[in-house]
Backbone as a ProteinNet text record, in pm:
[ID]
protein_1_A
[PRIMARY]
MGKLIDRKDAKLSMAHIYIGFAAVLLGGIAGLLQTFVRNGSIQLPAGIGYYQLLTAHGVLLALVFTTYFIIGFLYSGLSKTTGTLTDSVRKWAWTGYVVMTLGTVITTIMILTNDATVLYTFYAPLQASPWFYIGLTLVVVGSWISGIGMIKQYLNWKKTNPGKLSPLFSYMAVMTIVLWLIATLGVAASVVLQLIPWSFGWTETVNVLLTRTLFWYFGHPLVYFWLLPAYICWYVIIPKIIGGKIFSDSLARLSFVLFLLFSIPVGFHHQLTEPGVHEGWKFLQVTLTFMVIVPSLMTAF
[TERTIARY]
3320.8	3290.2	3283.2	3341.1	3344.4	3207.2	3194.4	3066.7	3036.7	2908.2	2865.8	2870.6	2888.2	2891.7	2749.3	2737.8	2608.5	2529.7	2396.5	2312.1	2322.9	2326	2337.3	2471.7	2576.3	2708.8	2712.7	2646.2	2640.2	2565.4	2458.1	2380.8	2467.8	2548.3	2639	2739.6	2802.6	2902.6	2840.4	2725.5	2662.1	2613.1	2572.7	2531.1	2645.3	2767.3	2885.1	2912	2903.1	2937.3	2834.4	2707.1	2605.4	2637.3	2672.7	2708.9	2833.5	2929	3051.3	3025.2	2938.7	2912.1	2819.1	2737.6	2661.8	2758.3	2864.3	2967.3	3039.2	3062.9	3125.1	3037.1	2906.2	2813.4	2817.8	2802.3	2801.6	2937.9	3044.2	3178.4	3214	3167.3	3192.6	3120.2	2994.6	2919.4	2988.7	3035.1	3106.7	3233.6	3304	3425.2	3396.7	3287.3	3249.5	3209.5	3130.5	3085.5	3201.4	3298.6	3409.7	3491.1	3495.8	3565.2	3495.3	3361.6	3285.3	3292.3	3288.6	3298.7	3436.7	3538.8	3677.4	3703.9	3651.1	3678.9	3575.8	3482.6	3386.9	3270.8	3250.4	3140.4	3005.3	3000.2	2873.1	2896.8	2790.6	2793.1	2678.6	2711.6	2610.9	2535.8	2411.7	2333.8	2377.4	2322	2341.9	2487.6	2566.2	2704.5	2794.4	2752.5	2835.6	2959.2	3075.3	3199.7	3292	3403.9	3501.3	3554.6	3598.2	3662.2	3562.6	3437.9	3334.2	3314	3307.9	3294.2	3419.5	3535	3660.1	3666.1	3617.7	3613.4	3520.4	3401	3306.6	3365.3	3429.6	3491.4	3597.5	3684.8	3794.1	3747.7	3662.4	3617.2	3535.1	3441.3	3353.3	3427.3	3524.2	3595.1	3714.4	3796.9	3920.3	3897.2	3795.7	3774.5	3650.3	3535.8	3410.6	3402.7	3416.1	3405	3504.2	3630.2	3733.2	3710.5	3676.4	3658.9	3542.3	3428.8	3311.9	3337.9	3391.9	3412.3	3509.9	3620.8	3721.7	3668.3	3595.5	3540.3	3441.1	3354.6	3261.4	3333.4	3436.4	3515.1	3584.1	3645.9	3718.6	3624.1	3507.6	3411.3	3361.1	3340.3	3294.3	3400.7	3527.1	3635.2	3655.3	3639.7	3650.7	3541.1	3418.6	3309.5	3335.8	3395.5	3423.4	3534.4	3636.7	3755.6	3760.3	3693	3696.3	3561.4	3462	3330	3234.9	3110.5	3006.4	3044.8	3022.3	3053.5	2969.3	3028.4	2952.8	2857.5	2757.4	2662.1	2731.8	2831.2	2906	2979.8	3042.7	3115.9	3020	2904	2805.8	2760.4	2744.1	2703.8	2809	2935.6	3044	3039.2	3020.3	3022.2	2906	2785	2669.2	2676	2728	2745.6	2842	2953.4	3048.2	2986.6	2905.4	2837.9	2746.5	2667.9	2575.1	2651.1	2757.3	2835.6	2901.6	2959.7	3021.7	2920.1	2801.7	2700.8	2651.3	2632.6	2593.7	2699.7	2825.3	2933.8	2939.9	2914.9	2916.8	2807.3	2687.9	2576.2	2608.1	2659.3	2693.3	2800.4	2903.9	3013.8	2965.4	2883.2	2833.5	2747.2	2661.5	2576.9	2662.7	2767.2	2854.3	2923.3	2959	3021	2918.5	2798.4	2695.3	2649.1	2653.2	2613.7	2730.5	2842.6	2962.3	3021.3	3004.3	3063	3189.1	3237.7	3356	3434.8	3456.8	3532	3680.9	3732.7	3872.4	3950.1	3891.8	3952.3	3962.8	4000.2	3999.9	4117.3	4216.5	4327.6	4289.8	4201.9	4136	4225.6	4353.7	4435.9	4440.4	4486.9	4497.9	4600.2	4587.6	4507.2	4364.5	4322.5	4182.6	4094.7	3981.5	3893.7	3754.2	3700	3564.9	3473.7	3345.6	3251.3	3294.3	3277.5	3311.9	3235.6	3116.3	3038.1	3099.2	3174.1	3248.5	3351.8	3425.4	3526.2	3462.5	3348.4	3277.4	3229.9	3178.8	3137.7	3252.6	3368.8	3486.4	3529.9	3519.9	3555.8	3466.1	3336.3	3244.1	3276.2	3317.1	3356.4	3475.5	3574.7	3693.6	3659.5	3583.3	3547	3463.6	3371.4	3292.8	3379.7	3481.8	3572.3	3653.5	3687.4	3756.6	3668.7	3541	3448.2	3437.8	3425.5	3420.6	3550.5	3663.3	3792.5	3806.7	3755.5	3758.7	3680.8	3568	3490.6	3570	3646.7	3729.6	3834	3899.1	4002.5	3941.1	3821.9	3753.5	3722.6	3677.3	3647.7	3773.5	3884	4011.1	4056.6	4046.6	4088.4	3996.7	3868.6	3776	3818	3857.6	3902.6	4029.5	4123.1	4247.6	4219.4	4122.1	4089.5	4029	3945.1	3880.1	3964.1	4076.3	4165.4	4309.4	4337.3	4471.9	4578	4688.8	4800.3	4789.6	4675.6	4658.9	4699.4	4748.9	4783.4	4654.3	4640.7	4518.3	4505	4381.6	4362.5	4432.7	4491.4	4571	4487.9	4365.4	4280.8	4257.4	4223.5	4193.4	4316.3	4432.9	4556.8	4581.8	4567.1	4590.4	4484.1	4359.5	4253.9	4286.5	4334.2	4368.8	4487.6	4587.5	4702	4657.4	4564.5	4514.1	4441.4	4355.5	4277.8	4365.2	4469	4562.2	4638	4679.5	4743.6	4651.2	4523	4424.2	4407.8	4397.8	4378.3	4495	4615.4	4733.4	4742.3	4716.8	4731.6	4630.9	4507.8	4404	4421.8	4511.8	4539.3	4588.7	4667.6	4721.4	4613	4525.3	4421	4319.1	4294.3	4201.8	4256.4	4385.6	4447.6	4441	4467.1	4463.4	4323.8	4221.7	4085.1	4030.8	4047.4	3985.8	4057.6	4190.2	4265.9	4291.8	4284.9	4315.8	4202.5	4157	4066.5	3926.9	3872.6	3739.1	3738.8	3830.4	3832.3	3854	3939.2	3969.2	3846.7	3776.7	3661.1	3543	3532.9	3428.4	3463.9	3589.6	3632.8	3680.5	3700.3	3747.8	3895.6	3970.2	4110.1	4128.7	4223.3	4241.9	4321.6	4409.7	4497.2	4530.4	4593.1	4639.8	4783	4850.4	4982.8	4965.2	4978.4	4950	5040.5	5169	5262.2	5227.2	5188.4	5153.9	5029.4	4929.9	4809.8	4844	4936.3	4976.9	5054.1	5143.2	5224	5135.8	5040.2	4950.2	4860.9	4821.7	4741.5	4821.7	4946.6	5024.7	5073.7	5079.2	5100.7	4988.1	4868.7	4754.5	4748.3	4775.7	4750.9	4837.7	4961.3	5044.7	5002.2	4990.6	4944.2	4801.8	4724	4592.2	4602.4	4707.7	4726.9	4744.2	4813.8	4833.8	4708.9	4627.8	4497.1	4413	4425.3	4357.1	4418.7	4550.1	4624	4617.6	4622.1	4634.8	4517.6	4392.1	4285.9	4309.6	4369.3	4402.9	4510.1	4604.7	4707.9	4647.7	4545.6	4476.8	4415.8	4354.9	4300.5	4410.3	4524.9	4637.1	4690	4700.7	4757.1	4656.8	4528.7	4431.3	4327.4	4265.5	4150.1	4190.5	4288.3	4327.8	4379.1	4465	4505.4	4386.9	4282	4162.6	4092.8	4085.9	4014.9	4086	4218.1	4293.2	4337.9	4306.7	4342.7	4489.3	4556.4	4698	4720.1	4842.9	4873.9	4988.4	4995.9	5101.2	5235.8	5341.7	5476.3	5508.3	5471.8	5506.3	5405.3	5336.7	5240.2	5311.2	5424.5	5496.5	5552.5	5594.6	5645.6	5533.3	5413.3	5297.9	5265.9	5269	5242.3	5350.1	5474.4	5584	5568.7	5522.9	5507.5	5407.9	5302.6	5204.3	5260.1	5343	5409.2	5498.9	5572.4	5662.7	5584.8	5471	5387.6	5343.8	5307.2	5265.1	5379.4	5499.3	5613.9	5666.6	5666.3	5733.6	5641.1	5511	5425	5378.8	5372.9	5315.8	5408.7	5538.4	5617.7	5681.4	5632.4	5705	5622.6	5523.2	5440.7	5512.9	5627.5	5703.4	5744.6	5750	5792.9	5688.5	5569.8	5472	5498	5598.4	5627	5771.1	5824.7	5965.1	5988.2	5884.3	5900.2	5858.2	5817.8	5777	5899.7	5903.8	6022	6037.5	5932.3	5941.1	5992.6	6014.2	6062.4	6211.9	6288.7	6435	6480.4	6590.5	6642.2	6679.5	6726.5	6763.2	6643.8	6529.6	6408.5	6364.6	6377.6	6337.9	6423.6	6553.4	6643.4	6607.3	6583.4	6548.6	6417.3	6318.3	6188.8	6196.3	6277.5	6293.9	6360.4	6461.6	6529	6432.5	6353.9	6257.1	6149.8	6115.9	6013.7	6052.4	6180	6225.3	6217.5	6208.9	6197.2	6063.1	5960.6	5830.4	5839.6	5945.7	5964.5	5982.1	6041.8	6075.3	5950.6	5847.2	5728.8	5656.6	5667.3	5605.8	5675.3	5809.1	5883.5	5859.1	5844.2	5811.9	5679.6	5583.5	5451.6	5461.2	5538.2	5556.9	5622.2	5718.8	5785.6	5688.4
2125.8	2267.7	2337.1	2456.7	2527.6	2578.4	2607.3	2655.9	2794.5	2822.2	2955.1	3047.8	3177.3	3271.1	3295.8	3338.9	3365.6	3467.5	3449.7	3536.6	3683.2	3706.3	3843.3	3904.4	3821.1	3869.7	3900.4	3815.8	3839.4	3968.8	3993.8	4116.4	4238.3	4230.4	4339.3	4365.9	4260.9	4276.6	4333.1	4279.4	4323.7	4467.9	4511.7	4651.2	4745.2	4708.4	4788.9	4783.3	4664	4647.5	4716.4	4718	4789.1	4938.1	4998.1	5140	5161.3	5069.7	5080.8	5082.8	4994.7	4989.4	5100.7	5153.5	5273.9	5390	5395.9	5498.2	5477.8	5352	5323	5373.8	5350.7	5395.9	5547.5	5619	5764.9	5819.8	5763.7	5810.1	5780.1	5665.5	5630.9	5724.2	5756.7	5852.6	5988.2	6031	6159	6155.9	6042	6029.7	6037.4	5973.2	5977.2	6118.8	6184.7	6319.9	6418.6	6400.4	6495.5	6485.6	6365.5	6348.8	6427.3	6416	6487.8	6639.4	6682.3	6825.6	6877.1	6799.2	6840.5	6858.3	6765	6776	6860.4	6920.3	7011.8	6946.5	6815.5	6745.8	6788.5	6816.5	6856.6	6973.1	7041.7	7145.6	7117.3	7090.9	7050.3	7170.7	7150.4	7260.7	7291	7396.6	7435.9	7466.4	7497.8	7535	7421.5	7297.5	7182.5	7180.2	7182.5	7193.6	7074.7	7082.2	6972.4	6937.7	7037.1	7008.7	6961	7004.7	6952.4	6802.6	6764.3	6623.2	6544.5	6605.7	6539.1	6512.2	6608	6588.4	6473	6472.2	6363.4	6229.4	6225.7	6102.8	6051.6	6140.1	6099.6	6059	6140.3	6112	5983.1	5967.8	5851.3	5721.7	5726.6	5604.3	5577.2	5678.2	5656.3	5643.6	5710.8	5711	5631.9	5661.9	5600.1	5453.4	5425.7	5288.1	5195.4	5235.6	5147	5118.4	5221.9	5202.8	5110.1	5134.4	5048.8	4905.1	4889.6	4754.8	4676.1	4739.1	4668.1	4629.4	4719.5	4686	4570.5	4573.9	4463.7	4333.3	4339.6	4221	4162.6	4248.4	4200.1	4139.7	4200	4143.3	4006.2	3991.1	3861	3754.1	3790.4	3694.5	3662.2	3762.8	3738	3643.2	3663	3574.9	3432.3	3420.4	3288.7	3215.4	3288.8	3223.9	3221.8	3316.4	3318.9	3283.7	3255.9	3221.6	3340.2	3313	3415.6	3536	3654.8	3776.5	3783.7	3830.4	3846.7	3964.6	3967.9	4078.8	4212.2	4211.1	4334.3	4383	4289.9	4326	4379.4	4315.1	4363.5	4504.9	4536.5	4671.8	4773.3	4739.4	4828	4846.8	4735.5	4741	4823.8	4801.4	4875.6	5022.8	5050.8	5191.1	5261.5	5195.2	5252.5	5274.2	5178.9	5189	5311.4	5331.9	5444.9	5577	5586.8	5710.1	5738.3	5635.3	5651.3	5696.6	5636.2	5668.3	5811.2	5854.7	5993.8	6088.3	6057.7	6140.7	6139.3	6023.6	6012.4	6096.6	6093.7	6172.5	6321.7	6367.1	6509.1	6549.9	6468.4	6498.3	6504.2	6408.1	6403.6	6525.1	6565	6682.6	6806.9	6823.1	6939.9	6943.2	6825.2	6820.5	6854.1	6799.7	6822.4	6968.1	7035.9	7177.3	7270.3	7210.9	7286.9	7367.8	7317	7381.1	7309.1	7212.9	7137.2	7090.1	7180	7144.2	7159.2	7066	7074	6946.6	6857.5	6730.7	6637.1	6511.6	6415	6437.3	6514.1	6545	6650.7	6740	6837.9	6908.5	6928.3	7005.7	7152.4	7236.7	7380.6	7403.8	7517.1	7636	7634	7529.8	7522.8	7504.4	7571.9	7566.8	7520.1	7427.1	7376.5	7423.6	7392.1	7416.4	7337	7393.1	7316.3	7185.7	7180.3	7056.9	6944.9	6980.6	6879	6813.1	6893.7	6839.4	6762.3	6810.9	6739.8	6603.7	6600.2	6473.3	6375.5	6423.4	6337	6287.4	6374.5	6334.1	6221	6230.3	6124.5	5992.9	6001	5879.7	5813.8	5893.7	5839.7	5783.4	5859.5	5813	5685.1	5679.4	5558	5438.1	5459.3	5349.1	5305.8	5400.2	5363.5	5273.9	5311.2	5231	5089.9	5078.9	4947.6	4870.5	4941.7	4877.6	4822.4	4894.6	4846	4715.1	4706.9	4583.6	4466.5	4488.5	4381.4	4333.9	4429.1	4393	4315.9	4357.2	4285.4	4141.9	4121.9	3986.6	3900.6	3957.8	3883.9	3848.2	3944.4	3919	3817.8	3819.7	3719.7	3579.5	3565.7	3435.2	3391.6	3485.2	3451.9	3408.5	3473.8	3442.1	3302.4	3264.7	3133.5	3022.7	3060	2960.6	2985.7	2977.6	3009.9	2915.5	2973.2	2894	2853.4	2880.1	2842.5	2957.3	2919.3	3018.7	3072.1	3203.3	3262.2	3231.7	3223.9	3204.2	3315.2	3277.8	3373	3491.8	3468.1	3578.5	3677.7	3628.7	3719.5	3799.3	3735.7	3806.9	3919.1	3889.4	3989.6	4099.2	4062.9	4162.8	4263.5	4214.6	4303.9	4392.5	4336.9	4417.7	4527.2	4494.3	4592.1	4705.2	4671	4775.3	4856.3	4794.8	4870.9	4973.1	4932.2	5026.6	5145.3	5117.9	5223.4	5314.4	5256	5335.6	5431.8	5383.8	5468.7	5575.4	5535.3	5628.2	5742.6	5713.1	5816.6	5916.9	5890.3	5989.1	6120.2	6110.5	6230.6	6316.6	6255.8	6333.6	6384.2	6307.2	6352.3	6475.3	6474.4	6589.9	6712.9	6694	6805.5	6866.1	6780.1	6827.8	6891.8	6823.9	6870.6	6992.7	6992.3	7099.1	7219.6	7200.4	7311.4	7346.8	7249.4	7282.3	7321.1	7253.4	7289.6	7428	7458.8	7595.7	7701.9	7672.9	7768.5	7791.1	7683.9	7698.1	7764.4	7752.1	7822	7969.5	8006.1	8143.4	8170	8063.8	8080.4	8116.3	8076.3	8115.4	8176.7	8269.9	8340.1	8259.8	8173.6	8102.2	7964.2	7882.3	7750.3	7732.9	7633.2	7597.3	7506.5	7564.7	7491.6	7369.5	7386.2	7275.2	7162	7197.8	7094.9	7018.2	7087.9	7016	6917.1	6954	6861.2	6743.3	6771	6663.7	6565.2	6616.8	6528.6	6449.6	6512.2	6436.6	6321.4	6346	6239.3	6136.5	6173.3	6072.9	5969.4	6016.4	5927.2	5875.7	5964.1	5934.3	5824.1	5810.4	5701.6	5565.4	5545.3	5413.4	5380.6	5483.6	5457.3	5359.8	5373.4	5285	5140.8	5121.1	4985.5	4934	5024	4983.9	4926.1	4982.9	4927	4793.5	4785	4671.4	4546.7	4563.7	4447.7	4350.3	4396.4	4296.6	4208.8	4267.4	4186.2	4083.6	4124	4029.6	3920.4	3956.5	3854.9	3749.8	3795.9	3702.4	3612.8	3673.8	3599.7	3493.8	3529.2	3437.8	3334.9	3373	3289.2	3229.4	3311.9	3266.7	3187	3237.2	3166.9	3026.1	3004.9	2866.2	2774.5	2829.7	2750.1	2711.4	2807.2	2782.5	2677.8	2687.3	2597.3	2470.1	2459	2337.7	2327.7	2441.9	2440.8	2498	2535	2598.2	2695.7	2794.7	2894.6	2835	2896	2845.8	2847.3	2959.2	2972.8	3063.3	3010.8	3090.2	3203.1	3172.4	3274.4	3383.6	3347.9	3447.7	3541.8	3487.3	3569.2	3668.4	3623.1	3712	3819.3	3780.2	3876.5	3984.5	3947.7	4046.9	4155.4	4118.3	4217.8	4305.7	4249.3	4331.4	4434.8	4392.9	4485	4593.5	4557.8	4660.7	4764.3	4719.9	4811.8	4904.1	4848.8	4927	5022.5	4979.7	5056.5	5150.9	5125.7	5205.1	5335.3	5342.5	5460.9	5582.7	5568.7	5692.1	5748.7	5713.3	5753.2	5844.7	5913.7	5999.9	6119.3	6156.6	6272.2	6255.2	6131.2	6117.6	6174.1	6209.4	6282.1	6432.5	6473.7	6616.2	6649.8	6576.1	6597.5	6734.2	6796.8	6931	7041.2	7005.2	7106.1	7179.9	7313.6	7387.5	7389.8	7363.5	7373.2	7249.1	7140	7015.6	7003.8	6980.8	6977.4	6860	6882.4	6780.1	6651.5	6664.6	6545.9	6454.6	6516.7	6438	6372.9	6447.3	6391.7	6269.8	6279.8	6167.3	6046.9	6071.3	5962.2	5896.1	5977.8	5923.6	5842	5887.8	5810.3	5676.7	5679.2	5555.2	5458.5	5510.3	5425	5372.4	5454.2	5412	5282.4	5269.2	5147.1	5024.9	5046.7	4933.5	4861.8	4933.3	4870.5	4763.1	4771.2	4669.7	4532.4	4527.2	4398.8	4311	4358.5	4270.7	4246.3	4340.7	4317.6	4202.9	4199.3	4091	3958.8	3965.7	3843.8	3787	3876.2	3831.8	3774.4	3840.9	3789.6	3651.7	3635.2	3505	3397.5
7509	7489.9	7625.2	7638	7765.8	7804.9	7933.5	7985.1	7930.3	7916.8	7876.3	7995.6	7971.1	8082.1	8130.6	8254.6	8316.6	8233.7	8228.2	8147.1	8190.4	8322.6	8372.1	8333.9	8336.5	8296.4	8147.4	8069.5	7924.3	7894.5	7967.7	7949.1	7979	8083.3	8119.7	8008.4	7959.1	7853.7	7726.3	7688.3	7564.4	7574.9	7695.2	7711	7676.4	7717.2	7682.7	7532.2	7475.1	7333.8	7244.2	7283.7	7205.2	7196.5	7310.6	7309.1	7224.1	7237.1	7158	7009.2	6961.4	6818.2	6772.9	6863.4	6829.6	6804.9	6885.2	6866	6732.8	6695.8	6565.9	6452	6464	6359.6	6345.6	6457.1	6451.4	6409.4	6466.5	6431.1	6287.1	6236.5	6097	6001.5	6034.8	5953.1	5952.7	6070.6	6079	5994	5995.5	5915.2	5766.7	5723.6	5582	5540.9	5624.4	5592.3	5588.5	5678.9	5680.7	5551.9	5494.8	5366.6	5256.2	5252.4	5149.5	5169.4	5296.4	5324.4	5285.8	5316.5	5290.4	5140.9	5059.6	4914.9	4840.7	4916.2	4855.4	4785.2	4804.9	4737.9	4790.8	4922.2	4982.6	5078.3	5110.8	5213.2	5309.4	5434.4	5531.8	5588.2	5629.2	5687.6	5830.5	5885	6025.8	6058.1	5956.6	5980.9	6025	6001.4	6040.5	5951.8	6014.9	5940.1	5955.9	5886.2	5882.1	6020.8	6097.7	6225.6	6330.9	6318.5	6407.3	6382.9	6255.7	6220.4	6260	6243.2	6278.4	6429.2	6508.3	6652.8	6689.6	6629.5	6655.8	6615.4	6500.3	6449.8	6547.3	6592.2	6680.1	6818.7	6880.1	7016.8	7021.4	6927.1	6929.8	6898.7	6809.4	6772.3	6863.1	6887.7	6963.3	7113.4	7165.3	7310.1	7351.2	7292.1	7337.5	7295.7	7166.3	7118.7	7188	7190.1	7244.3	7392.7	7469.4	7613.6	7642.5	7580.2	7603.4	7558.1	7438.8	7386.1	7472.7	7510.5	7588.4	7725.1	7792	7923.4	7910.8	7809.3	7787.7	7758.3	7675.8	7641.3	7764.1	7845.4	7962.8	8065.7	8084.7	8179.7	8132.4	8002.4	7952.2	7976.7	7954.6	7977.1	8124.2	8210	8354.3	8401.4	8351.5	8387.8	8340	8223.9	8166.2	8241.9	8286.4	8342.2	8494.3	8560	8706.5	8768.1	8685.7	8736	8731.2	8758	8753	8839.6	8787	8861.4	8987.9	9096.8	9220.2	9207	9294	9291.5	9314.6	9402.8	9430.1	9306.3	9233.7	9112	9006.7	8993.1	8896.1	8929.3	9057.7	9097.1	9056.7	9078.8	9035.1	8884.1	8811.2	8664.9	8611.2	8661.8	8612	8651.9	8771	8811.5	8717.5	8687.8	8593	8456.8	8413.1	8283.1	8278.1	8383.3	8387.2	8386.5	8466.7	8473.2	8338.8	8276.4	8145.1	8040.4	8043.4	7943.3	7959.7	8082.9	8107.6	8051.4	8078.3	8026	7874.4	7814.4	7668	7605.1	7663.9	7611.2	7618.1	7731.8	7747.8	7646.9	7634.5	7542.8	7398.2	7358.6	7221.3	7189.7	7284.5	7263.3	7242.7	7321.4	7308.1	7171.4	7119.5	6986.7	6878.9	6891.3	6790.4	6786.7	6901.5	6905.7	6872.4	6832.5	6793	6908.7	7030.1	7148.2	7194.5	7113.3	7154.2	7032.5	6939.2	6818.5	6847.7	6927.9	6973.9	6940.3	6859.1	6819.8	6939.5	6914.9	7025.3	7120.4	7078.1	7168.2	7271.5	7239.6	7328.3	7430	7401.5	7496.1	7454.2	7546.7	7520.3	7407.7	7334.6	7364.8	7311.9	7236.9	7195.9	7319.6	7321.8	7438.8	7399.2	7477.1	7455.4	7567.4	7554.3	7662.4	7785.9	7904.5	8024.8	8035.8	7975.5	7982.4	7899.2	7796.8	7721.8	7812.1	7886.5	7977.2	8092.1	8140.3	8246.7	8195.8	8072	8013.4	8001.9	7954.8	7945.3	8082.5	8182.1	8317.9	8366	8336.7	8377	8305.6	8178.7	8106.5	8175.7	8212.1	8277.5	8415.2	8494.7	8629.1	8620.3	8524.9	8507.1	8473.1	8390.6	8356.6	8478.1	8566.3	8690.4	8776.9	8788.2	8868.9	8811.9	8680.4	8616.8	8639.8	8632.4	8654.3	8795.2	8893.6	9031.4	9042.1	8971.9	8972.1	8917.3	8809.8	8753.7	8853.3	8917	9013.7	9130.9	9176	9284.3	9243.1	9119.4	9073	9073.4	9029.2	9026.1	9167.8	9259.1	9397.7	9465.2	9431.1	9485.1	9442.4	9315.4	9266.9	9340	9357.9	9427.6	9571.5	9634.6	9773.6	9786.9	9690.6	9696.6	9633.4	9571.5	9510	9553.4	9683	9732.4	9675.7	9636.9	9586.4	9441.2	9376.1	9236.3	9143.7	9026.3	8924.9	8863.3	8858.9	8805.8	8656.4	8606.4	8461.4	8383.5	8271.2	8194.9	8149	8105.8	8059.9	8173.2	8290.9	8401.9	8442.4	8441.2	8473.4	8373.6	8245	8141.6	8145.4	8179.5	8190.6	8299.7	8413.6	8524	8486.1	8419.4	8377.8	8280.4	8191.6	8094.9	8165.2	8260.2	8327.1	8422.1	8480.3	8564.4	8479.4	8359.1	8267.8	8240.8	8217.8	8191.1	8312.5	8431.4	8552.8	8575.3	8552.7	8573	8464.6	8339.5	8227.7	8236.1	8276.6	8277.6	8391.5	8484.3	8589.1	8528.1	8420.8	8356.7	8294.5	8215.9	8149.9	8251.2	8356.7	8460.6	8531.7	8563	8628.2	8538.9	8409.7	8315.4	8306	8293.1	8275.5	8402.7	8515.8	8640.8	8697.5	8693.2	8757.8	8667.6	8535.2	8445.7	8349.5	8269.7	8160.1	8207.3	8307.4	8355.7	8420.5	8514.4	8569.7	8462.4	8364.6	8257.1	8168.7	8131.3	8042.5	8112.3	8244.2	8319.9	8343.2	8315.4	8338.1	8479.5	8557.5	8695	8698.5	8595.9	8581.4	8443.7	8431.3	8304.6	8203.1	8251.4	8159.5	8214.3	8132	8173.1	8123.8	8177	8129.6	8008	7889.2	7766	7751.7	7777.3	7762.9	7858.7	7980.7	8078.9	8037.2	7981.3	7937.3	7826.2	7738.7	7631.8	7688.6	7782.7	7842.1	7917	7993.6	8067.6	7973.1	7861	7765.2	7706.9	7666.9	7603.8	7704.2	7832.7	7937.2	7930.5	7892.7	7872.5	7728.8	7632.8	7492.9	7436.1	7487.6	7435.8	7489.3	7621.7	7668.4	7625.8	7586.4	7530.3	7413.4	7333.5	7218.8	7266	7376.9	7428.3	7498.7	7551.4	7602.7	7489.5	7370.1	7253.2	7212.2	7220.4	7165.1	7252.9	7384.7	7473.3	7463.5	7445.1	7424.6	7301.3	7195.7	7078.2	7114	7199.2	7245	7332.8	7411.1	7490.6	7397.3	7287.8	7189.1	7133.7	7106.9	7048	7143.7	7271.9	7371.1	7421.8	7433.2	7502.7	7409.4	7324.7	7248.3	7124.7	7048.3	6925.7	6953.2	7056.7	7086.7	7116.8	7183.2	7210.1	7080.1	6987.1	6861.5	6776.9	6767.8	6679.9	6749.7	6880.7	6953	6988.4	6999.5	7035.5	7174.5	7203.6	7331	7311.4	7400.5	7387.2	7428.8	7379.1	7406.2	7554.8	7623.1	7764.4	7833.1	7934	8010	8084.3	8145.4	8223.1	8133.3	8011.4	7917.7	7875.3	7856.6	7820.2	7931.7	8055.7	8169.1	8179.9	8158.1	8164.5	8058.6	7940.4	7833.5	7874.8	7945.2	7988.5	8100.4	8186.4	8288.6	8221.9	8119.1	8049.4	7975.7	7917.3	7854.7	7956.8	8074	8178.8	8219.5	8232.3	8278.2	8171.3	8046.2	7941.6	7864.8	7862.9	7775.9	7839.4	7972	8036.4	8034.7	8067.6	8085.7	7959.4	7839.2	7718.5	7627	7682.1	7598.4	7540.6	7598.9	7548	7402.5	7352.9	7213	7116.8	7166.9	7086.7	7090.8	7165.8	7183.2	7143.9	7049.6	7012.4	6949.8	6895.7	6837	6933.2	7056.1	7154.8	7206.5	7196.6	7241.5	7393.1	7469.5	7614.6	7683.7	7608.6	7667.6	7642.4	7747.8	7737.6	7650.1	7578.1	7486.5	7559.2	7682.9	7759.7	7785	7818.3	7838.1	7708.1	7597.9	7468.9	7434.1	7457.3	7428.6	7514.3	7643.5	7734.1	7692.7	7654.5	7616.7	7488	7391.9	7269	7299.4	7387.2	7425.5	7493.2	7587.9	7657.2	7562.1	7461.4	7365.8	7297.1	7265.9	7198.8	7289.2	7421.4	7512.8	7495.1	7445.4	7424.5	7315.1	7233.8	7129.8	7191.7	7312.8	7374.3	7394.7	7467.1	7481.2	7348.7	7254.3	7122.8	7050.7	7056.3	6992.1	7064.4	7197.6	7271.6	7224.9	7203	7156.2	7014.4	6928.7	6792.1	6794.6	6885.8	6897.5	6942.5
[MASK]
+++++++++++++++++++++++++++++++++++++++++++++++++++++++++++++++++++++++++++++++++++++++++++++++++++++++++++++++++++++++++++++++++++++++++++++++++++++++++++++++++++++++++++++++++++++++++++++++++++++++++++++++++++++++++++++++++++++++++++++++++++++++++++++++++++++++++++++++++++++++++++++++++++++++++++++

C-alpha cells in the first residue's frame, strides 16, 4: 500500500475541497429553485428571480466548485507523487486559497444582492457591479498563486532528482495548471482592462465583441481544465486500483501536451454567429477545433 500524504498537505487539499462542495450545495439549491421559478411553481420573496438564480448556479458550479476542487485534487496528487510539499509551496497554496476565498465571498454577495445578474459568461453588454468583477479577479489571481506553488513543487522534485522521469501525475498536474494559467489571461484582460473601468463609470463604453472573444479564449479551455483531472484519474489512478498499467507513459504525456496546444486557441467556435468575426477566422477555428479530437482519441485508445 502506498504512503499516505502528509497531514498538513491533506489539510490544504481538503480545505479547497470543502469550499468546492459548499459551492455545489449552494449552486445546486439555486439550480433547483430556478426550475421551480421558471415553471411557475413558486414565487420567491425579495424579488429573487430566474436569472439571478441562474447566475448563482452557473458561477458557483462552473467556476467556483471546479477551480477549488481541481486545485485541491492536484495538490493532493503532487504531495503523493513528489513528496511532502515544502513550506514555501504551502505558503503559496494557502495564500492563493485565502485570495480565492475572499473573491468568492465578494462575488457571491453581489449575486445574492442582485447586483450581478449577468450569468456565468458575464461579458458585455450586460453590466454587473464592479465588485462582482473585482471578486472574480481575486478568484483568478488566487488560482494563479496556487498554480505557481504547484510548479515550484514540480521544479523542486526535478532539482532533487536530476535525470529521472517525473511521476506521471505530477507532470499532468503541471500541464493542467499551465493550461489554466494561459487560458485565464484572456478573462483577466477583459475584466481588468474593460469591465471594471466600465462598471465604475470611468469609461462610457467597452468593445463588446472583444469582451466576448476574450471570454471564450478562456471559456473553451475551461472545459479541458475540468476534463484533464478526469483524464489523470484514467491514466494514473484507475490502473493503480485495478492492478494494471497504461499502454504507454510517453503517449499519455504527449496527449496532455496536445491538449495544451490545441484547446486554447479555438474559442472562436463559440462565436460562429457573431457578425464581427471574419469568416476566414471562423473556418480556421473550426478546423483547429477538430484537432482536439486527436488527444481525445489517444486517451480512448
